[in-house]
Coordinates of C-alpha atoms in Angstrom, one line a residue:
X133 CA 0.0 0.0 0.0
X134 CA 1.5 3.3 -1.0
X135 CA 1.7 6.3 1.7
X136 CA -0.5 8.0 -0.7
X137 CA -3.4 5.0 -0.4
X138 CA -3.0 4.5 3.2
X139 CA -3.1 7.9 4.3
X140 CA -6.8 7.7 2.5
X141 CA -7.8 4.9 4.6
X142 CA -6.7 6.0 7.6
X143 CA -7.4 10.1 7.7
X144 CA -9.6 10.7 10.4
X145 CA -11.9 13.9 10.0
X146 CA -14.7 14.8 12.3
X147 CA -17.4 14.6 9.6
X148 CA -16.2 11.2 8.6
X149 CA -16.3 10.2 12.5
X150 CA -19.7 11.5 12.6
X151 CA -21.0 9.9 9.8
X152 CA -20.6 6.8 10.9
X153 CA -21.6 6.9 14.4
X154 CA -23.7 4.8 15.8
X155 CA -23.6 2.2 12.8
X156 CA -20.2 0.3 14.7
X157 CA -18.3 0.9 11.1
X158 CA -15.4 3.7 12.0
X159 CA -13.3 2.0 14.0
X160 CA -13.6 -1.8 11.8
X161 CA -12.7 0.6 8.8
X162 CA -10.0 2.4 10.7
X163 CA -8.3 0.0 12.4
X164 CA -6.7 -2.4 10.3
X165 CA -4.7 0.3 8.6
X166 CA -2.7 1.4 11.8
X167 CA -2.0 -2.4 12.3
X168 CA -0.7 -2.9 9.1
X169 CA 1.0 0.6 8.9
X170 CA 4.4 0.4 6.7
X171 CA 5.5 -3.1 8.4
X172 CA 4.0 -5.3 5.2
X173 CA 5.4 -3.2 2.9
X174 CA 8.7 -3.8 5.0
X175 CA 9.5 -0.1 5.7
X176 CA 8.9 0.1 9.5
X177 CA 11.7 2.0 10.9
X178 CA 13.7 0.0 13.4
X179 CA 16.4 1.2 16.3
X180 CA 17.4 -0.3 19.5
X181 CA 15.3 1.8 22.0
X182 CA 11.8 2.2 21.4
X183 CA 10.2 5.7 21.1
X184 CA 7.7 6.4 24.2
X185 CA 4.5 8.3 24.2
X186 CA 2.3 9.0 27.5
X187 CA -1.2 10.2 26.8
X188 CA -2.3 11.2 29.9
X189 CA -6.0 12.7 30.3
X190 CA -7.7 14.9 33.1
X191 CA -10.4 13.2 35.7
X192 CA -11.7 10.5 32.8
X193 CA -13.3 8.4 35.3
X194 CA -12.3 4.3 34.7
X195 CA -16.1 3.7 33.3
X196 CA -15.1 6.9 30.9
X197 CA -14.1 4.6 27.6
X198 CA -16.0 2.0 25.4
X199 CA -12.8 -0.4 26.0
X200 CA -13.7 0.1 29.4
X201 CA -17.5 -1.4 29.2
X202 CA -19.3 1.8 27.9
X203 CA -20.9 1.5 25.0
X204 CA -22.7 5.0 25.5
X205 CA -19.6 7.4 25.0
X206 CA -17.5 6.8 21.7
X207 CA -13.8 6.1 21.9
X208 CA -12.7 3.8 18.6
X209 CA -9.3 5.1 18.7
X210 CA -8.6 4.4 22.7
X211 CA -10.6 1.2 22.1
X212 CA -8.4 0.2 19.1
X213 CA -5.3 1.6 21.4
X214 CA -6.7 -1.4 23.8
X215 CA -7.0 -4.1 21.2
X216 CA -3.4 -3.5 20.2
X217 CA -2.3 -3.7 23.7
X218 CA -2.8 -4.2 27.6
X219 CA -5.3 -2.6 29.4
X220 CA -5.4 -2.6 33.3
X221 CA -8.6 -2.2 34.7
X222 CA -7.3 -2.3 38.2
X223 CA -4.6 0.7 37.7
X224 CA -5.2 2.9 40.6
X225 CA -3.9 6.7 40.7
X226 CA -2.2 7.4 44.5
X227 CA -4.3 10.4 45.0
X228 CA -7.9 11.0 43.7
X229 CA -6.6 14.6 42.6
X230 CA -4.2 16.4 39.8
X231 CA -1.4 17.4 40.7
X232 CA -0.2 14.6 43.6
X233 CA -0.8 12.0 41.4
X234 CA 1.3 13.5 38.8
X235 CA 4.2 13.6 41.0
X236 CA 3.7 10.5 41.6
X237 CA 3.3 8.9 38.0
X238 CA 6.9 10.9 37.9
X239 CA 8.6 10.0 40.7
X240 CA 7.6 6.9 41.8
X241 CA 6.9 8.4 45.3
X242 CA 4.1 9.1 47.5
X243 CA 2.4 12.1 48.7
X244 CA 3.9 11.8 51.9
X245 CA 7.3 11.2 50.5
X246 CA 7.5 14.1 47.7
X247 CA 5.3 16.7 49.8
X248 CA 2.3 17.4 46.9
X249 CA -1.1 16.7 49.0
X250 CA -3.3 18.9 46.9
X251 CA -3.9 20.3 43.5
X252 CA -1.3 23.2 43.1
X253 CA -3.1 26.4 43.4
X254 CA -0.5 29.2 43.9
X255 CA 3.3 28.6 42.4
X256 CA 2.7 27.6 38.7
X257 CA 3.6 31.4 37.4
X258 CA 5.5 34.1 38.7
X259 CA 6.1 35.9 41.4
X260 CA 5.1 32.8 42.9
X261 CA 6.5 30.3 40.8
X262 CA 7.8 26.5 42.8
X263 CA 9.3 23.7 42.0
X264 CA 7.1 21.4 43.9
X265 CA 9.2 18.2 42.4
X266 CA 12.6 20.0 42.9
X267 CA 15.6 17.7 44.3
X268 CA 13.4 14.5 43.4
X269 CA 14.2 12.3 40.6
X270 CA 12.1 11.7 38.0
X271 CA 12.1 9.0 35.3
X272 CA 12.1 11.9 32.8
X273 CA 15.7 12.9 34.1
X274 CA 16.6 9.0 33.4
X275 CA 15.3 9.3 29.8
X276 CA 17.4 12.5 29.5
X277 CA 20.5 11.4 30.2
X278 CA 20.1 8.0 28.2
X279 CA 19.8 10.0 25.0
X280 CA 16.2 10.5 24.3
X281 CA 14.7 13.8 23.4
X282 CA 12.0 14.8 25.7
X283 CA 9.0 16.4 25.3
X284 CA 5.9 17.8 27.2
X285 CA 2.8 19.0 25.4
X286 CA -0.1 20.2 27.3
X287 CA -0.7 20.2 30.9
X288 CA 2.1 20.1 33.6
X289 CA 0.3 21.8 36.9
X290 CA 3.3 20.8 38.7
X291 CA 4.9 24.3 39.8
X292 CA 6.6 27.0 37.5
X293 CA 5.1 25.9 34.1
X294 CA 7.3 28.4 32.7
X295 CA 10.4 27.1 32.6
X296 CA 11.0 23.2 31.2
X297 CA 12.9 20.7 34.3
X298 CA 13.5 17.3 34.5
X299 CA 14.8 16.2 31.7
X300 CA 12.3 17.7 29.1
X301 CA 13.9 19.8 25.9
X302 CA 10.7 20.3 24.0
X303 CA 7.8 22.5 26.6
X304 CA 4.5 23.4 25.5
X305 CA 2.9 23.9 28.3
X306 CA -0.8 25.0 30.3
X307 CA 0.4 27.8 32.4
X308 CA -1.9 27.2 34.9
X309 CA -4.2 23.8 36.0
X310 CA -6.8 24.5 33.9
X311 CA -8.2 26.2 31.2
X312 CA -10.4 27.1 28.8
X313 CA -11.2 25.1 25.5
X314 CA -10.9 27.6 22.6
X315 CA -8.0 30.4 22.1
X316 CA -6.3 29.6 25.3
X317 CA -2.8 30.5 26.3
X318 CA 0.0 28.4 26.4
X319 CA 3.8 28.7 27.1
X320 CA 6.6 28.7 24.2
X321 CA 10.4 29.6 24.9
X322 CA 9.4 30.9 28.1
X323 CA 6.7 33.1 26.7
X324 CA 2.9 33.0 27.1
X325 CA 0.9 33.1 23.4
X326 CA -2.2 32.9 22.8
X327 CA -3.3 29.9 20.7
X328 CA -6.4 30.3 18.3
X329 CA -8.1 26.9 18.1
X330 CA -9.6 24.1 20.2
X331 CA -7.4 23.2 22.9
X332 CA -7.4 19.7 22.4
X333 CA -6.4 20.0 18.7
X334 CA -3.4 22.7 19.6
X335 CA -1.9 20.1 21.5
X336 CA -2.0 17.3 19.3
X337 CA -0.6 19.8 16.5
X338 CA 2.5 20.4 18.6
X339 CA 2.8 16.3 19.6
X340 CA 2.7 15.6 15.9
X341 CA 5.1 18.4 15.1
X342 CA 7.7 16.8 17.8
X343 CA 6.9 13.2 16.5
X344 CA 7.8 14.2 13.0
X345 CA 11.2 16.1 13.8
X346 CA 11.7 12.8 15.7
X347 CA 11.1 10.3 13.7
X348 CA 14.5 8.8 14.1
X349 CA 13.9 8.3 17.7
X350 CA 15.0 7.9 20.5
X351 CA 12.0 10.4 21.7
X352 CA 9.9 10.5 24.7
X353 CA 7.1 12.9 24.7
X354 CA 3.6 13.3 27.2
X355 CA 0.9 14.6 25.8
X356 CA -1.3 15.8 28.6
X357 CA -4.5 16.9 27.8
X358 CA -6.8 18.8 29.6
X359 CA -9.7 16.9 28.8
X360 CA -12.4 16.2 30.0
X361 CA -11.6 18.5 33.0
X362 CA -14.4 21.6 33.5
X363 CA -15.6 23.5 31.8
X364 CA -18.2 21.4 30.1
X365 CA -18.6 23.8 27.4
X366 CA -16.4 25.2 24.6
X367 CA -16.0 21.6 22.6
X368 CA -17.0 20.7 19.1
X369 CA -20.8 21.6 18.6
X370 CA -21.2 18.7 16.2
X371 CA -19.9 16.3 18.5
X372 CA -22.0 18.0 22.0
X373 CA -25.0 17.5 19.9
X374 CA -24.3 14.4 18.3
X375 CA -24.9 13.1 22.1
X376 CA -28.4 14.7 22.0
X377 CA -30.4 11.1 22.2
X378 CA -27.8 9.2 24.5
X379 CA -29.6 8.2 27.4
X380 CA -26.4 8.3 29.6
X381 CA -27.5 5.0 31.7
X382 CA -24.0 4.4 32.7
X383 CA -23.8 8.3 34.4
X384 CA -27.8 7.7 37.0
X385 CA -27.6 10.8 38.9
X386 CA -28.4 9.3 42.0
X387 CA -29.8 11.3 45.0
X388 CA -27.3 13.7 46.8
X389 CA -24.9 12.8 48.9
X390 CA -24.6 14.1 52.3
X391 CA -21.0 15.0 51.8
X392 CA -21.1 16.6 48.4
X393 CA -19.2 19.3 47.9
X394 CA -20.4 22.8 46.3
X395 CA -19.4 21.6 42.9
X396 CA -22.0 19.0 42.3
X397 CA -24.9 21.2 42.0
X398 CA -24.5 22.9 38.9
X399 CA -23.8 19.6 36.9
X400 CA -26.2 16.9 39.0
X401 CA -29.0 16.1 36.5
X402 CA -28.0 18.6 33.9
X403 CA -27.8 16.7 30.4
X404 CA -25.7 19.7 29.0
X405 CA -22.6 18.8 31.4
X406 CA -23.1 15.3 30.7
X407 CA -22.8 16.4 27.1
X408 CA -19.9 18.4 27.7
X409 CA -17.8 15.5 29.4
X410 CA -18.7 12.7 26.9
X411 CA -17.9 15.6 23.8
X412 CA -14.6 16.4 25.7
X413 CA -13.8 12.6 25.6
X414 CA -14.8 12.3 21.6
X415 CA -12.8 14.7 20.7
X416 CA -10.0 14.1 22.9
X417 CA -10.3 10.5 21.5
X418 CA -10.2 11.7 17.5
X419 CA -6.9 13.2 18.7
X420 CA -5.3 10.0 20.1
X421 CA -6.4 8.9 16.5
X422 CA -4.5 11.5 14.7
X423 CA -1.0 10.1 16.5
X424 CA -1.6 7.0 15.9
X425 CA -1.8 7.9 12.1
X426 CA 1.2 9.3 12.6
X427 CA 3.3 7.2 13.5
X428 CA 1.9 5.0 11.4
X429 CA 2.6 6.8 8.5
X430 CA 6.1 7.5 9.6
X431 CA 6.6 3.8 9.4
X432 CA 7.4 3.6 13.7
X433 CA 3.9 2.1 15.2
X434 CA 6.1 -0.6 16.0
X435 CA 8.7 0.9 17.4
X436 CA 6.8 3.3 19.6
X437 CA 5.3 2.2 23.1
X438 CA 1.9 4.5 23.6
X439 CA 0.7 4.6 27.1
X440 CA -2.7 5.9 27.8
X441 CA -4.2 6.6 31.2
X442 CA -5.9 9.8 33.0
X443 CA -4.2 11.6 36.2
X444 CA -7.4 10.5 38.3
X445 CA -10.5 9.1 38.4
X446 CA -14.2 10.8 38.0
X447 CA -17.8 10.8 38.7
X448 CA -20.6 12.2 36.8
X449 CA -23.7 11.5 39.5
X450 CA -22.6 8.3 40.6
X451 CA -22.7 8.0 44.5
X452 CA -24.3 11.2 44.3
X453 CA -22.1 13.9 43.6
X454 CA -19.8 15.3 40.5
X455 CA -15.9 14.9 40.8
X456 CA -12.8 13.1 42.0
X457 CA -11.9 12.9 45.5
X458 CA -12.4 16.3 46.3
X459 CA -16.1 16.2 45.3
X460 CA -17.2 15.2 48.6
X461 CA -15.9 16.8 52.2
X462 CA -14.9 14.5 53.9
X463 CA -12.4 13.6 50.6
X464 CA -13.2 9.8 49.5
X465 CA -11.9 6.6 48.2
X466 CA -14.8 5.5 46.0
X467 CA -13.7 3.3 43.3
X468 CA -14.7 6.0 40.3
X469 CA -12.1 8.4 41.9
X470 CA -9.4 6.3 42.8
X471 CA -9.8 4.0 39.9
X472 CA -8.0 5.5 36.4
X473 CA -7.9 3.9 32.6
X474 CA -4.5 2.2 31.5
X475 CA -3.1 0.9 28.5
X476 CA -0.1 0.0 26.9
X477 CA 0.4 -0.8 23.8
X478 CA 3.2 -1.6 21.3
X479 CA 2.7 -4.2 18.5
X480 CA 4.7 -7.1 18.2
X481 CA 5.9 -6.7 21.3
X482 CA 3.0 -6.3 24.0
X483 CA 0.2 -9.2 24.0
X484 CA -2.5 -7.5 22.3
X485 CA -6.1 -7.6 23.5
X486 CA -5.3 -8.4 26.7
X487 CA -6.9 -7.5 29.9
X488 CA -4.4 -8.2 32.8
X489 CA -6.0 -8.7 36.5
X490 CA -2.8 -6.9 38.0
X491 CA -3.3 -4.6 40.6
X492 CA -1.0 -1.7 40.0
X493 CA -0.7 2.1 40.9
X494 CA 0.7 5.2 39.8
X495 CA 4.1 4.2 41.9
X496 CA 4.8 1.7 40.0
X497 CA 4.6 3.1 36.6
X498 CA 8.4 4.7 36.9
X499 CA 10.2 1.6 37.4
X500 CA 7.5 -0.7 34.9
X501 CA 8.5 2.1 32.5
X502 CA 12.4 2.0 33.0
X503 CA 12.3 -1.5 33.3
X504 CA 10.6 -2.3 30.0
X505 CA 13.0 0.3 28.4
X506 CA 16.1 -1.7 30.2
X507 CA 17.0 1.7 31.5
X508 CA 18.6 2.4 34.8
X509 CA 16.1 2.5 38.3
X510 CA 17.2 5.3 40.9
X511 CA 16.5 2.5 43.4
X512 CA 15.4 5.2 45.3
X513 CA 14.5 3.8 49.1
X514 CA 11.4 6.0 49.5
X515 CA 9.6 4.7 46.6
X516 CA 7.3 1.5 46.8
X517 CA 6.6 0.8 43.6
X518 CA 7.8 -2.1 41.8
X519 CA 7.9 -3.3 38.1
X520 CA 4.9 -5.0 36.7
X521 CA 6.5 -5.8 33.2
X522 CA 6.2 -9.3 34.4
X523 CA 2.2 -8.8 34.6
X524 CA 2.6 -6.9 31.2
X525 CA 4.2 -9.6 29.3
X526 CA 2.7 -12.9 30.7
X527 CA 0.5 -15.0 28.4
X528 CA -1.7 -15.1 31.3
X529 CA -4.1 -13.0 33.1
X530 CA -2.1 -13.3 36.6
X531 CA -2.2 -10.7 38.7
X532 CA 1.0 -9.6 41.0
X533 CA 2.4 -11.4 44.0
X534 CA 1.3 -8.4 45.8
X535 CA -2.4 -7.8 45.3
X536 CA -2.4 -4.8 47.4
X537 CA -2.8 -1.2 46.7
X538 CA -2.5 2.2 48.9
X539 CA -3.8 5.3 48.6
X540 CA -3.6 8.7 50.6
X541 CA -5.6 12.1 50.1
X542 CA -4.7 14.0 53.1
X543 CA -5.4 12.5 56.5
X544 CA -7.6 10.2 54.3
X545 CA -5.8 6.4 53.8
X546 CA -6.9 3.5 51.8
X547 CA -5.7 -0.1 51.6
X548 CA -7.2 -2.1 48.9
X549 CA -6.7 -6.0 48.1
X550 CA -8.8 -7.6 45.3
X551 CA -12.2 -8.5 47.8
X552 CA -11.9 -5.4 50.8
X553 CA -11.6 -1.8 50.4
X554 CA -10.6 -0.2 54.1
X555 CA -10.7 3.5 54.6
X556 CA -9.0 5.2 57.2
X557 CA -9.5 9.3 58.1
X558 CA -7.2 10.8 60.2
X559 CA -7.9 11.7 63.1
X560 CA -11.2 10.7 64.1
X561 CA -13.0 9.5 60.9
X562 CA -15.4 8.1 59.8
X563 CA -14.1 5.1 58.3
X564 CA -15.2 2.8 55.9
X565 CA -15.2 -1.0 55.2
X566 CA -16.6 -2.6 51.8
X567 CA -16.6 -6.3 50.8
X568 CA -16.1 -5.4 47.0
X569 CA -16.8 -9.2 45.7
X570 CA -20.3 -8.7 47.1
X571 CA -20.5 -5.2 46.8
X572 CA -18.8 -3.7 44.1
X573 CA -20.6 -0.4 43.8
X574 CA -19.7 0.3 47.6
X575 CA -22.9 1.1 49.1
X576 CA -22.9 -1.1 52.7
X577 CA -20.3 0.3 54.9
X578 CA -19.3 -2.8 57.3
X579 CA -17.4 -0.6 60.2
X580 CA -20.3 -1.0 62.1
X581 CA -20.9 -5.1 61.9
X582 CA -18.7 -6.7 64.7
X583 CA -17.8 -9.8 62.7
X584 CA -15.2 -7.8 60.6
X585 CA -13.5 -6.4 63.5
X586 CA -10.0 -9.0 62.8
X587 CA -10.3 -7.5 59.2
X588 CA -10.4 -4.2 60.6
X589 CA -7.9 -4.7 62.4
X590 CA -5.4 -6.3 60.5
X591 CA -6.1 -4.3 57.6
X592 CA -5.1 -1.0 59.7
X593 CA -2.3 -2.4 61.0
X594 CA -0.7 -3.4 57.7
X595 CA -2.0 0.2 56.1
X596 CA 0.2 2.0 59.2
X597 CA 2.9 -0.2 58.5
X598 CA 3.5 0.4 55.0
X599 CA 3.0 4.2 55.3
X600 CA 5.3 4.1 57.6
X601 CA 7.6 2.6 55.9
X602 CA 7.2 5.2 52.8
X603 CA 6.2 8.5 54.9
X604 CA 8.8 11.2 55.4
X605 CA 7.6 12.8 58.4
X606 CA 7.9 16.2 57.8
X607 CA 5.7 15.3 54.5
X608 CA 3.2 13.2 56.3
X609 CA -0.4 14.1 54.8
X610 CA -1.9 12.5 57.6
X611 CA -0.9 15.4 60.1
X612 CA -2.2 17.9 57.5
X613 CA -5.5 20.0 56.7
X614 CA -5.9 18.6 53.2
X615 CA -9.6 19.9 51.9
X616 CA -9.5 19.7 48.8
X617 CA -9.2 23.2 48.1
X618 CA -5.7 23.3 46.7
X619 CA -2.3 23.1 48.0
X620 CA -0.3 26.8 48.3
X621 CA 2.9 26.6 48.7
X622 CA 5.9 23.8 48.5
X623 CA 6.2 22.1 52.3
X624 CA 9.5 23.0 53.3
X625 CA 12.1 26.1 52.7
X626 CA 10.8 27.3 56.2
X627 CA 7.1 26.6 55.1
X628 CA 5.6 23.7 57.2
X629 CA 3.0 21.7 56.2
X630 CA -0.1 23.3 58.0
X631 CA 1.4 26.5 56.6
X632 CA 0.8 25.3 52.9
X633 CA -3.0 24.7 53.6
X634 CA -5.7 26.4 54.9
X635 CA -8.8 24.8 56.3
X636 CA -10.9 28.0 56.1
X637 CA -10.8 26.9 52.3
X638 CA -12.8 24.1 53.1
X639 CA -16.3 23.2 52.6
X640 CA -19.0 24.5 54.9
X641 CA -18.8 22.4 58.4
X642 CA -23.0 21.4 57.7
X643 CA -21.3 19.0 54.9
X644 CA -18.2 17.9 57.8
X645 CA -20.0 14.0 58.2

């Protein structure tokens, strides 16, 4: 197949995509094209370290992806990404917010251990620009200095966005957390400029750009959208309306919760938010299309490893309120926040359309990613994670060794094995128990029935242990007035912990149950 012919089959245009909704032929027609790429007509490119790209989305909740179970919100390009790969339905971010589970995909540490609690509200710009990941190591720095070319387009929310750190040569970045969707500002060569355009889009322009230059790899490069965070408005008319009939019976907006936090109201049973999030995702998802085409054209699909995932989980009504973990005060642990997609994918060498029972985090993706790219590990003593390329490459669905996950907002702990969820608020609760074989939508909290009490208690104990093990105690979260409401300031350089938060930014003490 000439370049010419292929490019045919596979160009992906928004009319085309729309056209064929609903009638299950885009992605059949689509697909076969980026599998065969330029490998039949023996042109693939080839060279001894693979090329790495992270796509890495904003609170897409785990349900948020027809690979994922939903057949309501349309995603043939992350589906196809899943069919060429490894998905992980039990992936589970370390915090249920931005910016700490960020530092975490990075670093392989923590909360407690690399001091970000919160989503960073003040130090992105100047005069208060931070470094909230300066001193750490990140597996960006490791890339670096084992001759890739590293690249950051989109969304970085991880203190001073103007300047590019850790390893990365090539920074587009949001210069704040969020943003709006059309003619938004984003930082080049230090400078802020306006960017006419979708958002979305503007960011896969600059990813293709970088992929092209690099086409003779070795290249690492995140693209980090901010979709489908807020605002629910501002995407593709053609797509928001094209969601006019869907029912949306996988988003029931179920009666309030009691601890709901301000932001649900405005979105709770409001079809044109619902609209907004699945439009965000659809056009989001025509963009992880467009690389794909890409690199297929360029003849290196198979010499690229695409990761996809999102930053944290979401929920659009379910449990009763809108959000991650911060859309209920007290923060939670519900399985839509804590829960996040995952994929990896790279043909020939990852089994392909597999669904791997491993139960993984966030700190483990830095060493599974230096490990599968035989690069050097920090070994750095603070970090728990642990490679799952084993899990990644087995012809089986076996999980890990270690079925058990950990996760911290705050004062707010979870330990998680494949049957029990345990959740643990610091210092006086309330707490929560859920048997997730019999009740996986975590509606009977079993603190209160006396036959679990050994589980209790030998669930706590082995939470306090680990966290112990991992906590730096002048970063512990537990000791903190995490609300939600953003973190100010980098713990540390004479600014303690209690100083970086304020709980007058919390919500009202009528939703404190």
């Amino acid at each position: 197949m000439s370049n010419k012919e292929k490019k045919q089959t596979t160009h992906i245009s928004r009319r085309n995509f729309l056209k064929n909704v609903g009638t299950g032929t885009f992605a059949a027609t689509v697909a076969p094209a980026f599998l065969i790429g330029d490998a039949q007509s023996g042109d693939t490119k080839m060279q001894n370290k693979p090329n790495v790209i992270f796509i890495l989305t904003d609170d897409q909740g785990p349900w948020a992806a027809g690979c994922c179970g939903n057949d309501e919100v349309r995603t043939p390009f992350i589906d196809q990404l899943a069919s060429e790969g490894t998905r992980f339905p039990n992936f589970f971010c370390t915090t249920p917010v931005c910016s700490p589970a960020r530092a975490s995909l990075m670093t392989g540490r923590i909360p407690s251990a690399h001091g970000v609690h919160d989503f960073c509200r003040i130090g992105s710009m100047p005069p208060n620009a931070e470094r909230y990941l300066e001193g750490l190591t990140c597996y960006t720095d490791v890339l670096a200095e084992n001759d890739y070319t590293v690249g950051l387009s989109g969304k970085w929310h991880l203190g001073d966005s103007l300047t590019p750190q850790h390893g990365f040569s090539h920074w587009f970045a949001l210069p704040l957390g969020g943003s709006r969707y059309n003619n938004a500002d984003m930082i080049r060569d230090g400078q802020v400029q306006r960017q006419p355009g979708y958002l979305t889009d503007v960011i896969t322009d600059d990813a293709l750009e970088l992929i092209s230059a690099n086409s003779d790899g070795p290249f690492y490069l995140s693209v980090n959208y901010n979709a489908p965070h807020t605002p629910f408005n501002g995407h593709p008319q053609d797509i928001v309306d094209s969601y006019d009939d869907c029912p949306f019976k996988t988003c029931p907006q179920e009666a309030l919760h009691p601890w709901a936090g301000r932001g649900t109201a405005q979105h709770m049973g409001n079809r044109e938010s619902l609209k907004g999030y699945f439009a965000a995702i659809t056009a989001m998802d025509l963009n992880v299309g467009r690389i794909l085409e890409r690199l297929s054209d360029l003849g290196i699909r198979d010499n690229t490893l695409v990761v996809f995932s999102s930053d944290n989980g979401y929920s659009c009504g379910h449990h009763g309120f809108w959000h991650k973990g911060n859309g209920t005060f007290p923060l939670n642990m519900y399985e839509n926040s804590v829960k996040v997609p995952f994929i990896m994918s790279q043909p020939g060498t990852i089994p392909e359309g597999k669904t791997s029972d491993a139960m993984v985090s966030q700190y483990d993706f830095m060493p599974t990613l230096l490990d599968y790219l035989n690069l050097p590990d920090p070994n750095d003593d603070m970090s728990p994670g642990r490679s799952f390329v084993p899990a990644l490459t087995r012809k089986t669905n076996d999980a890990q060794d270690e079925v058990v996950v950990f996760d911290e907002y705050g004062p707010v702990r979870m330990i998680r094995t494949q049957e029990w969820k345990y959740v643990h608020r610091y210092p006086y609760g309330p707490h929560e128990l859920y048997d997730l074989a019999k009740d996986p939508d975590e509606r009977k909290n079993l603190m209160g029935d006396k036959s679990h009490n050994a589980l209790i208690k030998d669930m706590r104990q082995q939470m306090g242990a680990w966290f112990e093990r991992y906590v730096i105690p002048r970063l512990d979260g537990s000791r903190f007035p995490v609300t939600g409401r953003g973190q100010k300031a980098k713990i540390g350089n004479g600014v303690y912990g209690e100083d970086a938060f304020n709980e007058r930014d919390a919500e009202p003490r009528r939703n404190r149950r």
